Each structure stands twice: as structure tokens, then as C-alpha cells.
PDB file of C-alpha atoms in Angstrom:
ATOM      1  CA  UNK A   1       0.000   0.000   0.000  1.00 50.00           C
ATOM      2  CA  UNK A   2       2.606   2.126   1.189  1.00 52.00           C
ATOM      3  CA  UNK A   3       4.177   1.770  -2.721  1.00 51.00           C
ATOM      4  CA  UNK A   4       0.919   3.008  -4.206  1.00 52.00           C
ATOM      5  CA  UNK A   5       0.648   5.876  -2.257  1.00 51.00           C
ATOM      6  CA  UNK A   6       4.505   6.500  -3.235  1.00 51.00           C
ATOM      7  CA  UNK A   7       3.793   6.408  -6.724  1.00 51.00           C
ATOM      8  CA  UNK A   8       0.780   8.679  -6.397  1.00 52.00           C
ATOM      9  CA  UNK A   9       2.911  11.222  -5.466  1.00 52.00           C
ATOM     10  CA  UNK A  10       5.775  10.937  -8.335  1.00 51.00           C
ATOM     11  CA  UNK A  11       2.202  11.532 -10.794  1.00 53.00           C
ATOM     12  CA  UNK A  12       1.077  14.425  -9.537  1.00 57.00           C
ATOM     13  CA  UNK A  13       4.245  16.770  -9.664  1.00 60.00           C
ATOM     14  CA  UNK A  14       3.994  19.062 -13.469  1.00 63.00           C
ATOM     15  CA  UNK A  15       6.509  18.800 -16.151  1.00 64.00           C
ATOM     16  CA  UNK A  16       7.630  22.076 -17.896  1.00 69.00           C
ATOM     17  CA  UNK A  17       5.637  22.448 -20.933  1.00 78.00           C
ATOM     18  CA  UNK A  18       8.101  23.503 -23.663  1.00 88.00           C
ATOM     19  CA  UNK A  19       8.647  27.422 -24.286  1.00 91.00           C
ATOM     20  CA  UNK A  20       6.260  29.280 -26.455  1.00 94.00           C
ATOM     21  CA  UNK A  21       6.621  33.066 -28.284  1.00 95.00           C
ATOM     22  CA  UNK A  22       4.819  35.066 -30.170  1.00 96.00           C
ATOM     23  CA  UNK A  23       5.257  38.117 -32.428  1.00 97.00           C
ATOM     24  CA  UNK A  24       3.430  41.447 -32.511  1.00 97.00           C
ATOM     25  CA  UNK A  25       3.707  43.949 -35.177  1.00 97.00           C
ATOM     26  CA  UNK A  26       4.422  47.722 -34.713  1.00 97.00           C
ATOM     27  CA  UNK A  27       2.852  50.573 -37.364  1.00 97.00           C
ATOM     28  CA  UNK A  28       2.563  54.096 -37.139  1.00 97.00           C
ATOM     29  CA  UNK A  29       1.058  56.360 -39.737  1.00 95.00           C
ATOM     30  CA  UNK A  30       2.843  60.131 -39.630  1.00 97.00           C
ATOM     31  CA  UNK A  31       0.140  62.449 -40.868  1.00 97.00           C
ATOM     32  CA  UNK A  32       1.047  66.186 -42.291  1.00 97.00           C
ATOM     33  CA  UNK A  33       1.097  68.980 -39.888  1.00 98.00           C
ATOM     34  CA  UNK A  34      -2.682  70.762 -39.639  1.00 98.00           C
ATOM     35  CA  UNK A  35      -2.144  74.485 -41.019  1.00 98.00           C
ATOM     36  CA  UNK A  36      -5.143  76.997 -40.709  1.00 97.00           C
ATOM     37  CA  UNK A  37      -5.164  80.357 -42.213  1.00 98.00           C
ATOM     38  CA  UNK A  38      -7.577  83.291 -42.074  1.00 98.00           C
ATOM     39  CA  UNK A  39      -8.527  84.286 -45.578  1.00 97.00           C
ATOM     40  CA  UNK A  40     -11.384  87.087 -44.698  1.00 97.00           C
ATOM     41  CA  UNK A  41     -12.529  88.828 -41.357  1.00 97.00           C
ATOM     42  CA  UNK A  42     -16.154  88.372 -40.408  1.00 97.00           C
ATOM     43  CA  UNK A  43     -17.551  92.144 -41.544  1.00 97.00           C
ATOM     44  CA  UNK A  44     -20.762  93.197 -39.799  1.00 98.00           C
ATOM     45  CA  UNK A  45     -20.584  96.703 -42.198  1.00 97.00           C
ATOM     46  CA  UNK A  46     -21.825 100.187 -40.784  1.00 98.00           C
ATOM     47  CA  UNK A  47     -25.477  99.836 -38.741  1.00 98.00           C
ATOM     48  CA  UNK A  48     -26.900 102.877 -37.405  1.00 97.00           C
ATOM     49  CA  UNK A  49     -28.599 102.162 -33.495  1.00 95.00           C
ATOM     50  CA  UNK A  50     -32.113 102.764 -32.739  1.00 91.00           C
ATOM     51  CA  UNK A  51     -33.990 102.999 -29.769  1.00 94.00           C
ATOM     52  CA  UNK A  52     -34.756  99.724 -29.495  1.00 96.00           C
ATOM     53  CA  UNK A  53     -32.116  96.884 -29.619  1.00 97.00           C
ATOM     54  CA  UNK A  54     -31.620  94.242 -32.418  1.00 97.00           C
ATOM     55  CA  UNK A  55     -29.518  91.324 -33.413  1.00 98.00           C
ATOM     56  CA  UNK A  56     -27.586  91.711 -36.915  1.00 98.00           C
ATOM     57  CA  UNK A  57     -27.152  88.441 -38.134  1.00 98.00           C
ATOM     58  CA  UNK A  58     -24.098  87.643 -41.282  1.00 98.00           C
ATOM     59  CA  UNK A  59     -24.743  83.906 -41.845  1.00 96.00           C
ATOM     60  CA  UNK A  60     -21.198  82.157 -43.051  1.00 92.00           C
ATOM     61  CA  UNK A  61     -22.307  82.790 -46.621  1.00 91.00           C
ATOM     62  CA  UNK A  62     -21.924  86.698 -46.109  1.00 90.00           C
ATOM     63  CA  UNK A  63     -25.397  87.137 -46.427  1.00 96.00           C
ATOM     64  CA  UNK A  64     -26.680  89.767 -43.688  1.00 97.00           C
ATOM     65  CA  UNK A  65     -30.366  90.127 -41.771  1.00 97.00           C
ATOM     66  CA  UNK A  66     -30.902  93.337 -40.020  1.00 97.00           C
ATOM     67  CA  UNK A  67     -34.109  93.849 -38.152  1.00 97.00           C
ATOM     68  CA  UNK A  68     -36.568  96.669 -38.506  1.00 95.00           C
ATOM     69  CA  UNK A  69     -35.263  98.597 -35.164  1.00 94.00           C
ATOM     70  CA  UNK A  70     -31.743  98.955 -36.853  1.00 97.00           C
ATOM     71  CA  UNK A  71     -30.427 100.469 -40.013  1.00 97.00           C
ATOM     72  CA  UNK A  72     -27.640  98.416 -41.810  1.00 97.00           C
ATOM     73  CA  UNK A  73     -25.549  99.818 -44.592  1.00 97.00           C
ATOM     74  CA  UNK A  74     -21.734  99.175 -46.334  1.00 96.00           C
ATOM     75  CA  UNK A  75     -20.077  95.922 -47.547  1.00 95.00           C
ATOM     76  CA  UNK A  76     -20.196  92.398 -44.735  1.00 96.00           C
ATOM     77  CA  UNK A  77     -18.393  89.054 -44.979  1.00 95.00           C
ATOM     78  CA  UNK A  78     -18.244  85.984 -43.140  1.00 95.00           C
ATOM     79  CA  UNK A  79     -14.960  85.431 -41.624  1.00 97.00           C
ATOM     80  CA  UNK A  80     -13.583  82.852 -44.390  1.00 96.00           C
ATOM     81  CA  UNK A  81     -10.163  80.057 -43.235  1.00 97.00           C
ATOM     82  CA  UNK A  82      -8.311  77.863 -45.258  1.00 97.00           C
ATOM     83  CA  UNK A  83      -7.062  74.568 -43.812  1.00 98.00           C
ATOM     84  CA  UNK A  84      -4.672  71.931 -45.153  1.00 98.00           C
ATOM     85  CA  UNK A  85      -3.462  68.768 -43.822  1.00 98.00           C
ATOM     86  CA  UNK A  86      -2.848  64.952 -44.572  1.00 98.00           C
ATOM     87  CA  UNK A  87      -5.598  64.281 -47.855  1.00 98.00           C
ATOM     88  CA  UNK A  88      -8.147  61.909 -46.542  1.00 98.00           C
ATOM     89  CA  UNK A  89      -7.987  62.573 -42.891  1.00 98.00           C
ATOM     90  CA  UNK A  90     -11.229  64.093 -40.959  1.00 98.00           C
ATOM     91  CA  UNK A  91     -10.396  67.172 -39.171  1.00 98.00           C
ATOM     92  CA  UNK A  92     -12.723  68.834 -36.472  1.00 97.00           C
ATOM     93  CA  UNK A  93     -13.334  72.699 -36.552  1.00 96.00           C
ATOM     94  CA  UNK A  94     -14.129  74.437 -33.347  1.00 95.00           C
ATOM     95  CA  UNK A  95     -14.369  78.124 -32.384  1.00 95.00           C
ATOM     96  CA  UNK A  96     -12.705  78.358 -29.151  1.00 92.00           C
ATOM     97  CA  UNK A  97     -15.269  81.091 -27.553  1.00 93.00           C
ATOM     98  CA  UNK A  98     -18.477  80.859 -28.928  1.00 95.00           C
ATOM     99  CA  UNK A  99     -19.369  84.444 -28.114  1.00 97.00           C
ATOM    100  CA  UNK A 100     -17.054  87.135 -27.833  1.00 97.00           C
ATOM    101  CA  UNK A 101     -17.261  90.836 -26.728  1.00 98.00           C
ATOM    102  CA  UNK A 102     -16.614  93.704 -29.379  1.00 98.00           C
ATOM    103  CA  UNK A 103     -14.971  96.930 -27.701  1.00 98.00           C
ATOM    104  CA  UNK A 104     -15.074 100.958 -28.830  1.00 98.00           C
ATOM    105  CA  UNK A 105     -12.679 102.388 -25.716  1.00 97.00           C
ATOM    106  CA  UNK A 106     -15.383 101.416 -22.251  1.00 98.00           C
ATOM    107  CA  UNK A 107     -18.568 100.644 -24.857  1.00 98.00           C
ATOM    108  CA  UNK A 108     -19.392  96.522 -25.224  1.00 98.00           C
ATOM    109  CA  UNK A 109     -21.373  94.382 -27.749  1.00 98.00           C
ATOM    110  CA  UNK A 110     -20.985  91.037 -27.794  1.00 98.00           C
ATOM    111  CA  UNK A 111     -21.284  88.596 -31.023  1.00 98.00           C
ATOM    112  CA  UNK A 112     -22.187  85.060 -30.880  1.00 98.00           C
ATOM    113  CA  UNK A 113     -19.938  83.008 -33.389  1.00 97.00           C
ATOM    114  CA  UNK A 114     -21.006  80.273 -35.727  1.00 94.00           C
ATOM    115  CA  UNK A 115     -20.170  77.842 -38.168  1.00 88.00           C
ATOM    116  CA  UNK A 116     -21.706  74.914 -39.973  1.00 76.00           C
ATOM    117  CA  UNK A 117     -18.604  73.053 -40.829  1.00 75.00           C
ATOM    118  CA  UNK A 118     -17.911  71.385 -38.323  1.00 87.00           C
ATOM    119  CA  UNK A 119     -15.828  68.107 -39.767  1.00 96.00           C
ATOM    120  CA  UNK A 120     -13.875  68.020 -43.210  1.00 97.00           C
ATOM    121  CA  UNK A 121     -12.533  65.299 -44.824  1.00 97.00           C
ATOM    122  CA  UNK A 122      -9.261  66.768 -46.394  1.00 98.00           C
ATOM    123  CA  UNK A 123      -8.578  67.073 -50.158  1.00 98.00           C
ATOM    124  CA  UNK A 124      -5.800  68.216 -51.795  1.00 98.00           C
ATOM    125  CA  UNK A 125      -5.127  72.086 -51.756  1.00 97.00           C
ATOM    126  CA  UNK A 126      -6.948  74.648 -49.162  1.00 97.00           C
ATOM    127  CA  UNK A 127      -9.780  73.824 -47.601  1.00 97.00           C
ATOM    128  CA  UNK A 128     -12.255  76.168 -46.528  1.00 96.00           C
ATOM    129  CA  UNK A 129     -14.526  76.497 -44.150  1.00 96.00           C
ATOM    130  CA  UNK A 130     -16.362  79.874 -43.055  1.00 96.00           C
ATOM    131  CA  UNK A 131     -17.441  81.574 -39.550  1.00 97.00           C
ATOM    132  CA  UNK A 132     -20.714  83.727 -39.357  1.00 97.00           C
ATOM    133  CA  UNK A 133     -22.431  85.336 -36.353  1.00 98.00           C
ATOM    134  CA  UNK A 134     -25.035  87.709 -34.528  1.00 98.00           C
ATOM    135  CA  UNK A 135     -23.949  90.786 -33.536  1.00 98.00           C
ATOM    136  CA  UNK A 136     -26.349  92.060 -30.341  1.00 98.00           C
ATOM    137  CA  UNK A 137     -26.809  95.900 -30.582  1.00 98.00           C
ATOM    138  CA  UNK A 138     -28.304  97.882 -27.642  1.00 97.00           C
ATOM    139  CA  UNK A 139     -31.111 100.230 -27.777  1.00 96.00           C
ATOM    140  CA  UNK A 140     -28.933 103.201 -28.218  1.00 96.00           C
ATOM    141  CA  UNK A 141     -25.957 101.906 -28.879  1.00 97.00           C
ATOM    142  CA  UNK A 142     -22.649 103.936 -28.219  1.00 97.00           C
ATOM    143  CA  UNK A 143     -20.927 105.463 -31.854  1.00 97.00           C
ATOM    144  CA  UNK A 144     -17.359 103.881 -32.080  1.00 98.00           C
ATOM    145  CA  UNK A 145     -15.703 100.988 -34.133  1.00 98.00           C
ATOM    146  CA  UNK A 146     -16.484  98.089 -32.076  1.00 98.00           C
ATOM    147  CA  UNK A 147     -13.245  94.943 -32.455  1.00 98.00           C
ATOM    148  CA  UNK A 148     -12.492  92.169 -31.160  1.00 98.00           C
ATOM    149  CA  UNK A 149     -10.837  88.757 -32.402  1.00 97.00           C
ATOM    150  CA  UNK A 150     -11.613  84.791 -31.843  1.00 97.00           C
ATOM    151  CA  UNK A 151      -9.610  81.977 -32.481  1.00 96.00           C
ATOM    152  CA  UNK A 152     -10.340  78.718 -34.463  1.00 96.00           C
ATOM    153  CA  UNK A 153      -9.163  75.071 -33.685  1.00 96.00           C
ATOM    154  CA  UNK A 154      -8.346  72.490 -35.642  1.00 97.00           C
ATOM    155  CA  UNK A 155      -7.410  69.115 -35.004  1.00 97.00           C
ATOM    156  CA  UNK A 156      -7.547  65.270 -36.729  1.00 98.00           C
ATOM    157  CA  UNK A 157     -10.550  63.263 -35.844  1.00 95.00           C
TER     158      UNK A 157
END
């Protein structure tokens, strides 16, 4: 009995299994460095206040809506960018601060900024893409030249 038990015990203890490996494989894809340039400033033209306060809207086409309670007048454009990057990629447009204040010396207005593009798949060449907005003018609004500047962002998808 005492044998049995013995040769129980021999059994039970593991023998290495033989050494196994196997490979992985590294890629990386190095895409073209994004470039972004302004070709046009968004333009809201000349408007004359009224007594009553009104929203001037240029829509990223350059088209312009002035309500009754303000006069509008001169040439407006959408603020117009060109990007470039790796063809084929998807990049993602983004306006930093969606609504930014316009300043004449201690006199405010503030703008909120928009545009429709908001992915492009890259092609060869400048890509554009265009930023409109609505301009909020108070019921009396201060005379000046009213400025102010935003910044675009964009990045691969």
C-alpha cells in the first residue's frame, strides 16, 4: 500500500511544458502637420442704433439680416479660413469662444460666433470652411468701431 501511495505522489508533480513566443507587429502612420489660415474677417458693415435693440445676423455665406429697429448699410463678410493637412484625414473645426465681446474704448457688444462646418474630410489644396455670427446691438448703442478677435481650432478626428 505504502508503494501506491509512493507512486501517487511521483504523478502528480507538473513537467515544464516547452517554451512558447509570439510576435506582434508595430505601425505608425505620420500624418502632415494641420495648417489653418484666415482668408477674410467676419464684416458686420456700418449699422446705425435705434432705440430699441436688435440682433444683426451675417450667416457664413456673407449674407446679412438686419431687423426693422436697426439700419444696416456698407459691404459684410463671413470670416472665411483655409485649412490643409494629410488628404483623406477628418479634421474637427471648433471656435474656441463661442461668443465674444466687441470693444469701442469702455462701450461693449458682444457677437455670438457660428459655423456649420464642423468636420472636413481633407482634399488636396486649401480647404475652406467659413465663420458667421449675430452681432447684439443695444437700444442706443454707443458710436465707435467696435473689435475684437476669436480663435479657431483644428485638429484630426
Amino acid at each position: 500500500m505504502m508503494l501506491g501511495l509512493a507512486g501517487l505522489g511521483l504523478s502528480a508533480v507538473a513537467t515544464p511544458a516547452a517554451a512558447q513566443t509570439a510576435t506582434g507587429d508595430v505601425s505608425v502612420r505620420i500624418l502632415q502637420a494641420i495648417t489653418v489660415s484666415k482668408t477674410a474677417d467676419l464684416n458686420f458693415g456700418r449699422v446705425v442704433a435705434g432705440t430699441a435693440a436688435g440682433s444683426v445676423v451675417v450667416a457664413e455665406d456673407g449674407t446679412r439680416t438686419c431687423p426693422a429697429a436697426l439700419r444696416c448699410l456698407g459691404t459684410i463678410t463671413g470670416a472665411a479660413f483655409a485649412v490643409t493637412g494629410t488628404v483623406g484625414e477628418t479634421v474637427v473645426v471648433a471656435i474656441d469662444t463661442p461668443t465674444i465681446q466687441l470693444t469701442s474704448g469702455t462701450n461693449r457688444m458682444s457677437v455670438a460666433l457660428v459655423t456649420q462646418t464642423r468636420t472636413i474630410t481633407l482634399v488636396a489644396g486649401a480647404n475652406p470652411f467659413r465663420v458667421g455670427g449675430t452681432l447684439s446691438v443695444g437700444a442706443s448703442q454707443a458710436a465707435g468701431t467696435y473689435t475684437g478677435q476669436f480663435t479657431v481650432s483644428v485638429n484630426y478626428q
